[in-house]
Amino acid sequence: MPKKVFLCLLFLGIAGCAQHQSSTIPVGLSNGLDVGFPANGVSRIEGEDIRFYGERGFHGYVQKEILPKEHQPATDFVERALELSKKKDWKIKEISKDGYVGYVGYVGYVVYVENTATLHLASDQDAETVFTISTADQDKIDDVIATLKTPR
């Protein structure tokens, strides 16, 4: 009997892990910064900038942008973009100030426009790179933020 219980628990654990893995797709943003994109039902992924599609169409994207020298450093660029977004009266969440990204040196915010949510993120350790992660479902952006991982 204990062997059957063990096998049942093992199967449930493996099924739970497999189910968890299928709910997000890991994306390496840069050296040591990873994010999980919530992508249940993804039927294809395409492009140099990663775009996710499913049965219902477009899910969202992950994009890495290299800034020209005149717009660097990237953290200042994100701060300037945040100020412009505030002036447009868009709904915003400042993730670097609200403790969502708990790592020193990361600046970011989410802007909610036309049923999408877009995260803009930069690090003071990388002066030229800005990451943009957008979801077609506004509620999914919190799932993305929850998966942000950097080395400790």
PDB file of C-alpha atoms in Angstrom, residues 46-124:
ATOM      1  CA  GLU A  46       8.277  33.781 -33.704  1.00  0.00           C
ATOM      2  CA  GLY A  47      10.703  36.572 -34.374  1.00  0.00           C
ATOM      3  CA  GLU A  48      13.988  37.901 -33.081  1.00  0.00           C
ATOM      4  CA  ASP A  49      11.895  39.873 -30.646  1.00  0.00           C
ATOM      5  CA  ILE A  50       9.813  37.064 -29.199  1.00  0.00           C
ATOM      6  CA  ARG A  51       6.096  37.150 -30.077  1.00  0.00           C
ATOM      7  CA  PHE A  52       3.603  34.653 -28.662  1.00  0.00           C
ATOM      8  CA  TYR A  53       0.508  33.431 -30.545  1.00  0.00           C
ATOM      9  CA  GLY A  54      -2.225  30.981 -29.612  1.00  0.00           C
ATOM     10  CA  GLU A  55      -5.594  29.737 -30.781  1.00  0.00           C
ATOM     11  CA  ARG A  56      -7.152  33.094 -29.962  1.00  0.00           C
ATOM     12  CA  GLY A  57      -4.437  35.089 -31.683  1.00  0.00           C
ATOM     13  CA  PHE A  58      -1.733  37.323 -30.267  1.00  0.00           C
ATOM     14  CA  HIS A  59      -0.726  36.795 -26.604  1.00  0.00           C
ATOM     15  CA  GLY A  60       2.082  39.342 -26.308  1.00  0.00           C
ATOM     16  CA  TYR A  61       5.786  39.884 -26.797  1.00  0.00           C
ATOM     17  CA  VAL A  62       9.199  40.220 -25.172  1.00  0.00           C
ATOM     18  CA  GLN A  63      11.525  42.750 -26.795  1.00  0.00           C
ATOM     19  CA  LYS A  64      15.096  43.845 -26.151  1.00  0.00           C
ATOM     20  CA  GLU A  65      15.969  47.324 -27.389  1.00  0.00           C
ATOM     21  CA  ILE A  66      19.501  48.718 -27.622  1.00  0.00           C
ATOM     22  CA  LEU A  67      19.424  52.477 -27.056  1.00  0.00           C
ATOM     23  CA  PRO A  68      21.595  54.901 -29.012  1.00  0.00           C
ATOM     24  CA  LYS A  69      24.199  56.771 -26.954  1.00  0.00           C
ATOM     25  CA  GLU A  70      22.098  59.957 -26.776  1.00  0.00           C
ATOM     26  CA  HIS A  71      19.282  58.109 -24.938  1.00  0.00           C
ATOM     27  CA  GLN A  72      21.487  56.265 -22.442  1.00  0.00           C
ATOM     28  CA  PRO A  73      21.624  55.297 -19.632  1.00  0.00           C
ATOM     29  CA  ALA A  74      18.682  52.939 -19.954  1.00  0.00           C
ATOM     30  CA  THR A  75      17.419  53.586 -16.410  1.00  0.00           C
ATOM     31  CA  ASP A  76      17.134  57.318 -17.147  1.00  0.00           C
ATOM     32  CA  PHE A  77      15.352  56.510 -20.415  1.00  0.00           C
ATOM     33  CA  VAL A  78      12.776  54.392 -18.527  1.00  0.00           C
ATOM     34  CA  GLU A  79      12.324  57.155 -15.914  1.00  0.00           C
ATOM     35  CA  ARG A  80      11.723  59.729 -18.688  1.00  0.00           C
ATOM     36  CA  ALA A  81       9.237  57.394 -20.382  1.00  0.00           C
ATOM     37  CA  LEU A  82       7.449  56.952 -17.049  1.00  0.00           C
ATOM     38  CA  GLU A  83       7.079  60.716 -16.646  1.00  0.00           C
ATOM     39  CA  LEU A  84       5.664  61.010 -20.175  1.00  0.00           C
ATOM     40  CA  SER A  85       3.205  58.190 -19.493  1.00  0.00           C
ATOM     41  CA  LYS A  86       2.062  59.933 -16.300  1.00  0.00           C
ATOM     42  CA  LYS A  87       1.363  63.127 -18.269  1.00  0.00           C
ATOM     43  CA  LYS A  88      -0.931  61.155 -20.574  1.00  0.00           C
ATOM     44  CA  ASP A  89      -3.008  60.062 -17.550  1.00  0.00           C
ATOM     45  CA  TRP A  90      -2.550  56.377 -18.363  1.00  0.00           C
ATOM     46  CA  LYS A  91      -2.946  53.821 -15.596  1.00  0.00           C
ATOM     47  CA  ILE A  92       0.566  53.020 -14.318  1.00  0.00           C
ATOM     48  CA  LYS A  93       2.249  50.756 -11.778  1.00  0.00           C
ATOM     49  CA  GLU A  94       5.813  51.695 -10.763  1.00  0.00           C
ATOM     50  CA  ILE A  95       7.297  48.287 -10.094  1.00  0.00           C
ATOM     51  CA  SER A  96      10.721  49.414  -8.917  1.00  0.00           C
ATOM     52  CA  LYS A  97       9.197  51.611  -6.210  1.00  0.00           C
ATOM     53  CA  ASP A  98       6.429  49.243  -5.115  1.00  0.00           C
ATOM     54  CA  GLY A  99       8.819  46.413  -4.319  1.00  0.00           C
ATOM     55  CA  TYR A 100       7.855  44.231  -7.278  1.00  0.00           C
ATOM     56  CA  VAL A 101      11.443  44.086  -8.471  1.00  0.00           C
ATOM     57  CA  GLY A 102      13.315  43.689  -5.243  1.00  0.00           C
ATOM     58  CA  TYR A 103      16.776  43.979  -6.706  1.00  0.00           C
ATOM     59  CA  VAL A 104      18.862  47.113  -6.425  1.00  0.00           C
ATOM     60  CA  GLY A 105      19.538  48.819  -9.714  1.00  0.00           C
ATOM     61  CA  TYR A 106      16.390  47.863 -11.640  1.00  0.00           C
ATOM     62  CA  VAL A 107      13.948  50.536 -12.747  1.00  0.00           C
ATOM     63  CA  GLY A 108      10.616  49.689 -14.281  1.00  0.00           C
ATOM     64  CA  TYR A 109       6.967  50.432 -14.687  1.00  0.00           C
ATOM     65  CA  VAL A 110       3.836  48.976 -16.238  1.00  0.00           C
ATOM     66  CA  VAL A 111       1.514  51.039 -18.382  1.00  0.00           C
ATOM     67  CA  TYR A 112      -2.034  49.880 -19.109  1.00  0.00           C
ATOM     68  CA  VAL A 113      -3.341  51.053 -22.492  1.00  0.00           C
ATOM     69  CA  GLU A 114      -6.183  49.686 -24.655  1.00  0.00           C
ATOM     70  CA  ASN A 115      -6.608  46.334 -22.849  1.00  0.00           C
ATOM     71  CA  THR A 116      -2.868  45.618 -22.885  1.00  0.00           C
ATOM     72  CA  ALA A 117      -0.252  45.876 -20.160  1.00  0.00           C
ATOM     73  CA  THR A 118       3.335  46.710 -21.044  1.00  0.00           C
ATOM     74  CA  LEU A 119       6.314  46.440 -18.700  1.00  0.00           C
ATOM     75  CA  HIS A 120       9.375  48.620 -19.393  1.00  0.00           C
ATOM     76  CA  LEU A 121      12.463  47.525 -17.468  1.00  0.00           C
ATOM     77  CA  ALA A 122      16.125  48.569 -17.307  1.00  0.00           C
ATOM     78  CA  SER A 123      19.136  47.963 -15.079  1.00  0.00           C
ATOM     79  CA  ASP A 124      21.819  50.417 -14.035  1.00  0.00           C
TER      80      ASP A 124
END
